[in-house]
Amino acid sequence: MKLSAWVSITDLLHKKKSGFGEFIFDKFIKQKLFSTYNQKEVLLSLKNSGVNGIELLSTSNVSDKDIKKVQETLAELDLAVFSVHQSISTLFNISIQEIEGLCQIAHKLKAGVVVLHINVIGNQIFKTDYVRALKGLESKYKIKIGIENSPISPLSFFKPYTWNGDKFSALIKETGFNITFDTTHLAQTGKDIIDFYKKNKDSIVNIHLSDYKKSFLNKYLLLSNSTHLPLGKGTLPIKQFLNVLRENRYDGIITMEINGTLTELCQSARFIKSVF
């Protein structure tokens, strides 16, 4: 099992990107850790808590110079890049060219998984040429594409294959891709995370692990309140879930996609390591 924390490339480079998605990300989604603490302090604290790599959240217009700087920063702390996540600026559609750019970044950083959002891929997943092109990129760059299940949102409500656990997993199996399993996203749809894992364990290569607490805002207004919580702060059966992973000898990535303080992230990491 590889224990990972998600980190934006802007956290490591300390510079802004110009895309609209990055603006939204910086204002409403981005972790505040790297604006509160020195970047090496954050990474070293996570490493000392059991984290041995990161999921790198890409942005638009990543250069070779950017990648080299990321490599230098992580090499100094002996941390790997296990996965590369698509840019948050890609909100509605992602082209083959954009995905190839992510694969190139993953190849340079020796990451094994590229994470794509199913709601951003959208109806292209039903096009034979699109699927064939993605499979070609997997082969060319020797990576796995781990497609992530979505929460229910106003944008995905009428596309149940993006958030309905059974429809999503059936589609991923049919197309031959792998799964990045987001526990909070599945829980928000009312489904059981342990049951989903057991049914799809052969396809899951990356788990975005966080806790979740149902609220009126996230259940009925489809907002993000009380989602992606530190472990133990919500109502999910996290310990039972981790025990199932251990019993099944899960050897993929567990990525802490958690919105919390540095202390809460380190506590979550130590809890995961204690179970394994």
Short mmCIF file of C-alpha atoms in Angstrom, two decimals:
data_model
loop_
_atom_site.label_atom_id
_atom_site.label_comp_id
_atom_site.label_asym_id
_atom_site.label_seq_id
_atom_site.Cartn_x
_atom_site.Cartn_y
_atom_site.Cartn_z
CA MET A 1 0.00 0.00 0.00
CA LYS A 2 1.27 3.46 -0.95
CA LEU A 3 0.13 6.26 1.34
CA SER A 4 -0.22 9.57 -0.43
CA ALA A 5 -1.39 13.14 0.16
CA TRP A 6 -2.77 15.39 -2.56
CA VAL A 7 -0.67 18.46 -3.27
CA SER A 8 -1.20 21.12 -5.92
CA ILE A 9 1.72 22.00 -8.12
CA THR A 10 1.13 25.63 -7.07
CA ASP A 11 1.84 24.58 -3.48
CA LEU A 12 5.30 23.43 -4.54
CA LEU A 13 6.07 26.27 -6.96
CA HIS A 14 4.50 29.17 -5.03
CA LYS A 15 3.14 30.84 -8.11
CA LYS A 16 -0.32 31.48 -9.46
CA LYS A 17 -1.73 30.09 -12.67
CA SER A 18 -4.04 32.07 -14.89
CA GLY A 19 -6.93 29.67 -15.58
CA PHE A 20 -10.45 30.33 -14.30
CA GLY A 21 -10.45 26.90 -12.68
CA GLU A 22 -7.31 27.75 -10.73
CA PHE A 23 -8.98 30.96 -9.51
CA ILE A 24 -11.95 28.96 -8.20
CA PHE A 25 -9.57 26.38 -6.75
CA ASP A 26 -7.48 28.98 -4.90
CA LYS A 27 -10.55 30.72 -3.49
CA PHE A 28 -12.74 27.81 -2.44
CA ILE A 29 -10.98 24.42 -2.60
CA LYS A 30 -7.23 24.71 -2.12
CA GLN A 31 -5.74 23.55 1.16
CA LYS A 32 -4.40 26.35 3.35
CA LEU A 33 -1.49 24.29 4.65
CA PHE A 34 1.14 25.76 2.38
CA SER A 35 0.10 29.34 3.10
CA THR A 36 0.27 28.63 6.84
CA TYR A 37 3.47 26.58 7.01
CA ASN A 38 6.75 26.33 5.13
CA GLN A 39 6.38 23.78 2.30
CA LYS A 40 9.19 21.58 3.60
CA GLU A 41 7.67 21.64 7.08
CA VAL A 42 4.37 20.37 5.67
CA LEU A 43 5.94 17.63 3.56
CA LEU A 44 8.31 16.50 6.30
CA SER A 45 5.47 16.35 8.86
CA LEU A 46 3.41 14.23 6.47
CA LYS A 47 6.36 11.96 5.78
CA ASN A 48 7.05 11.48 9.49
CA SER A 49 3.39 10.47 9.89
CA GLY A 50 3.71 7.69 7.30
CA VAL A 51 3.08 9.41 3.96
CA ASN A 52 5.60 8.24 1.35
CA GLY A 53 4.41 10.06 -1.75
CA ILE A 54 1.96 12.55 -3.22
CA GLU A 55 -0.78 12.90 -5.77
CA LEU A 56 0.21 15.94 -7.79
CA LEU A 57 -2.69 18.15 -8.83
CA SER A 58 -1.72 19.60 -12.18
CA THR A 59 -2.59 23.05 -13.47
CA SER A 60 -2.75 24.54 -16.94
CA ASN A 61 0.50 25.39 -18.74
CA VAL A 62 2.88 23.21 -16.72
CA SER A 63 6.40 23.55 -18.13
CA ASP A 64 9.44 21.28 -18.06
CA LYS A 65 11.01 23.81 -15.69
CA ASP A 66 8.06 23.37 -13.33
CA ILE A 67 8.42 19.60 -13.40
CA LYS A 68 12.14 19.81 -12.70
CA LYS A 69 11.50 22.04 -9.68
CA VAL A 70 8.90 19.57 -8.35
CA GLN A 71 11.38 16.71 -8.79
CA GLU A 72 14.09 18.60 -6.89
CA THR A 73 11.77 19.51 -4.01
CA LEU A 74 10.46 15.97 -3.54
CA ALA A 75 13.82 14.26 -4.08
CA GLU A 76 15.29 16.27 -1.22
CA LEU A 77 12.69 14.69 1.10
CA ASP A 78 12.71 11.26 -0.58
CA LEU A 79 9.03 11.49 -1.54
CA ALA A 80 7.62 9.94 -4.70
CA VAL A 81 4.82 11.06 -7.02
CA PHE A 82 2.37 8.17 -7.15
CA SER A 83 -0.32 9.81 -9.27
CA VAL A 84 -1.03 12.92 -11.32
CA HIS A 85 -4.48 14.50 -11.13
CA GLN A 86 -6.02 16.43 -13.99
CA SER A 87 -6.11 20.21 -13.79
CA ILE A 88 -9.05 21.70 -11.92
CA SER A 89 -9.28 24.27 -14.72
CA THR A 90 -10.67 21.56 -16.98
CA LEU A 91 -14.26 21.81 -15.82
CA PHE A 92 -16.46 20.52 -18.63
CA ASN A 93 -14.45 18.67 -21.27
CA ILE A 94 -11.00 17.15 -21.56
CA SER A 95 -9.31 16.49 -24.87
CA ILE A 96 -6.94 13.72 -25.84
CA GLN A 97 -4.20 16.34 -26.14
CA GLU A 98 -4.74 17.50 -22.56
CA ILE A 99 -4.70 13.92 -21.30
CA GLU A 100 -1.49 13.21 -23.19
CA GLY A 101 0.04 16.22 -21.44
CA LEU A 102 -0.87 14.68 -18.08
CA CYS A 103 0.60 11.35 -19.18
CA GLN A 104 3.84 13.09 -20.13
CA ILE A 105 4.02 14.70 -16.69
CA ALA A 106 3.32 11.33 -15.03
CA HIS A 107 6.00 9.66 -17.15
CA LYS A 108 8.61 12.28 -16.25
CA LEU A 109 7.79 12.01 -12.54
CA LYS A 110 7.57 8.19 -12.66
CA ALA A 111 3.97 8.24 -11.45
CA GLY A 112 1.92 5.14 -12.20
CA VAL A 113 -1.60 6.63 -12.34
CA VAL A 114 -3.28 9.55 -14.08
CA VAL A 115 -6.55 10.60 -12.44
CA LEU A 116 -9.39 11.84 -14.66
CA HIS A 117 -12.88 12.93 -13.60
CA ILE A 118 -15.67 10.95 -15.25
CA ASN A 119 -17.93 14.02 -15.31
CA VAL A 120 -15.28 15.92 -17.28
CA ILE A 121 -14.78 13.06 -19.73
CA GLY A 122 -18.56 13.01 -20.05
CA ASN A 123 -20.20 11.41 -23.06
CA GLN A 124 -16.84 10.99 -24.78
CA ILE A 125 -16.48 7.78 -22.76
CA PHE A 126 -19.07 6.24 -25.09
CA LYS A 127 -17.05 7.02 -28.23
CA THR A 128 -14.93 4.12 -29.48
CA ASP A 129 -12.22 6.35 -30.97
CA TYR A 130 -11.85 8.30 -27.71
CA VAL A 131 -11.53 5.15 -25.62
CA ARG A 132 -9.07 3.65 -28.10
CA ALA A 133 -6.95 6.82 -27.95
CA LEU A 134 -6.85 6.70 -24.13
CA LYS A 135 -5.83 3.04 -24.17
CA GLY A 136 -3.08 4.01 -26.59
CA LEU A 137 -1.78 6.63 -24.16
CA GLU A 138 -1.76 4.08 -21.34
CA SER A 139 0.38 1.79 -23.46
CA LYS A 140 2.66 4.53 -24.80
CA TYR A 141 3.46 6.04 -21.40
CA LYS A 142 3.13 2.85 -19.34
CA ILE A 143 0.61 4.36 -16.95
CA LYS A 144 -2.87 3.50 -15.75
CA ILE A 145 -5.77 5.87 -16.16
CA GLY A 146 -7.79 5.82 -12.94
CA ILE A 147 -11.20 7.37 -13.62
CA GLU A 148 -12.78 8.96 -10.56
CA ASN A 149 -16.43 8.58 -9.56
CA SER A 150 -18.30 11.86 -9.15
CA PRO A 151 -20.67 13.17 -6.50
CA ILE A 152 -24.19 14.15 -7.49
CA SER A 153 -24.15 17.78 -8.57
CA PRO A 154 -26.35 20.06 -10.65
CA LEU A 155 -23.94 19.46 -13.54
CA SER A 156 -23.97 15.64 -13.29
CA PHE A 157 -27.51 14.97 -12.03
CA PHE A 158 -28.77 13.82 -15.42
CA LYS A 159 -25.67 11.71 -16.10
CA PRO A 160 -26.07 8.89 -13.56
CA TYR A 161 -23.15 6.94 -15.05
CA THR A 162 -20.89 9.57 -13.41
CA TRP A 163 -22.17 9.13 -9.83
CA ASN A 164 -24.34 6.01 -9.57
CA GLY A 165 -21.95 3.38 -8.22
CA ASP A 166 -23.31 0.45 -10.23
CA LYS A 167 -23.63 2.35 -13.51
CA PHE A 168 -20.21 3.95 -13.08
CA SER A 169 -18.38 0.71 -12.29
CA ALA A 170 -20.14 -1.18 -15.11
CA LEU A 171 -19.03 1.48 -17.59
CA ILE A 172 -15.43 1.43 -16.35
CA LYS A 173 -15.27 -2.35 -16.66
CA GLU A 174 -16.81 -2.24 -20.12
CA THR A 175 -14.19 0.24 -21.35
CA GLY A 176 -11.30 -1.53 -19.62
CA PHE A 177 -10.05 1.34 -17.48
CA ASN A 178 -9.23 1.47 -13.78
CA ILE A 179 -10.94 3.30 -10.93
CA THR A 180 -9.89 6.08 -8.62
CA PHE A 181 -12.43 5.48 -5.86
CA ASP A 182 -13.51 8.59 -3.93
CA THR A 183 -15.17 7.56 -0.67
CA THR A 184 -16.80 10.93 0.02
CA HIS A 185 -18.27 11.12 -3.48
CA LEU A 186 -19.81 7.67 -3.19
CA ALA A 187 -21.13 8.29 0.33
CA GLN A 188 -22.83 11.50 -0.83
CA THR A 189 -24.88 9.36 -3.25
CA GLY A 190 -26.05 7.20 -0.33
CA LYS A 191 -24.05 4.08 -1.22
CA ASP A 192 -21.85 1.86 0.96
CA ILE A 193 -18.09 2.32 0.50
CA ILE A 194 -17.19 -1.19 1.66
CA ASP A 195 -19.67 -2.82 -0.69
CA PHE A 196 -18.39 -0.73 -3.61
CA TYR A 197 -14.79 -1.71 -2.88
CA LYS A 198 -15.59 -5.42 -2.66
CA LYS A 199 -17.44 -5.34 -5.97
CA ASN A 200 -14.71 -3.38 -7.77
CA LYS A 201 -11.47 -4.27 -5.99
CA ASP A 202 -9.86 -5.70 -9.12
CA SER A 203 -10.26 -2.35 -10.91
CA ILE A 204 -9.34 0.06 -8.09
CA VAL A 205 -5.80 1.45 -8.32
CA ASN A 206 -6.20 4.61 -6.22
CA ILE A 207 -8.48 5.49 -3.31
CA HIS A 208 -9.27 9.10 -2.49
CA LEU A 209 -9.89 8.57 1.20
CA SER A 210 -11.76 11.02 3.39
CA ASP A 211 -14.61 11.01 5.87
CA TYR A 212 -18.11 12.32 5.23
CA LYS A 213 -21.08 13.51 7.27
CA LYS A 214 -24.51 13.81 5.66
CA SER A 215 -26.08 17.24 5.94
CA PHE A 216 -28.96 19.10 4.35
CA LEU A 217 -26.48 21.21 2.37
CA ASN A 218 -24.53 18.35 0.79
CA LYS A 219 -27.44 15.91 0.41
CA TYR A 220 -30.22 18.13 -0.89
CA LEU A 221 -28.54 21.32 -2.09
CA LEU A 222 -25.57 19.31 -3.45
CA LEU A 223 -22.98 21.58 -1.84
CA SER A 224 -19.58 20.46 -0.54
CA ASN A 225 -20.17 21.17 3.17
CA SER A 226 -19.10 18.30 5.51
CA THR A 227 -17.32 16.48 2.68
CA HIS A 228 -13.67 15.37 2.44
CA LEU A 229 -13.35 15.48 6.21
CA PRO A 230 -10.38 14.24 8.29
CA LEU A 231 -10.74 10.60 9.28
CA GLY A 232 -12.94 10.24 12.35
CA LYS A 233 -14.71 13.57 11.81
CA GLY A 234 -17.57 12.06 9.83
CA THR A 235 -19.78 8.98 9.95
CA LEU A 236 -18.15 6.62 7.45
CA PRO A 237 -16.93 3.19 8.67
CA ILE A 238 -13.32 4.14 8.00
CA LYS A 239 -11.67 1.58 10.30
CA GLN A 240 -13.79 -1.27 8.93
CA PHE A 241 -13.04 -0.10 5.40
CA LEU A 242 -9.29 -0.05 6.06
CA ASN A 243 -9.48 -3.50 7.63
CA VAL A 244 -11.14 -4.80 4.47
CA LEU A 245 -8.32 -3.27 2.40
CA ARG A 246 -5.74 -4.91 4.65
CA GLU A 247 -7.48 -8.30 4.56
CA ASN A 248 -7.63 -8.10 0.77
CA ARG A 249 -3.95 -7.10 0.62
CA TYR A 250 -4.71 -3.92 -1.27
CA ASP A 251 -1.44 -2.76 -2.81
CA GLY A 252 -2.59 0.33 -4.68
CA ILE A 253 -2.53 3.98 -3.61
CA ILE A 254 -4.43 5.49 -0.72
CA THR A 255 -4.55 9.23 -1.29
CA MET A 256 -5.69 11.39 1.60
CA GLU A 257 -7.92 13.88 -0.20
CA ILE A 258 -8.74 15.64 3.03
CA ASN A 259 -9.59 19.25 3.79
CA GLY A 260 -8.12 19.83 7.22
CA THR A 261 -5.27 21.18 9.26
CA LEU A 262 -1.76 19.78 9.13
CA THR A 263 -2.36 18.14 12.51
CA GLU A 264 -5.55 16.48 11.22
CA LEU A 265 -3.82 15.20 8.09
CA CYS A 266 -0.95 13.76 10.13
CA GLN A 267 -3.40 12.13 12.55
CA SER A 268 -5.29 10.61 9.61
CA ALA A 269 -2.04 9.27 8.13
CA ARG A 270 -0.99 7.69 11.43
CA PHE A 271 -4.43 6.11 11.78
CA ILE A 272 -4.19 4.53 8.32
CA LYS A 273 -0.69 3.20 9.03
CA SER A 274 -1.82 1.80 12.40
CA VAL A 275 -4.45 -0.37 10.68
CA PHE A 276 -2.03 -1.64 8.05
#
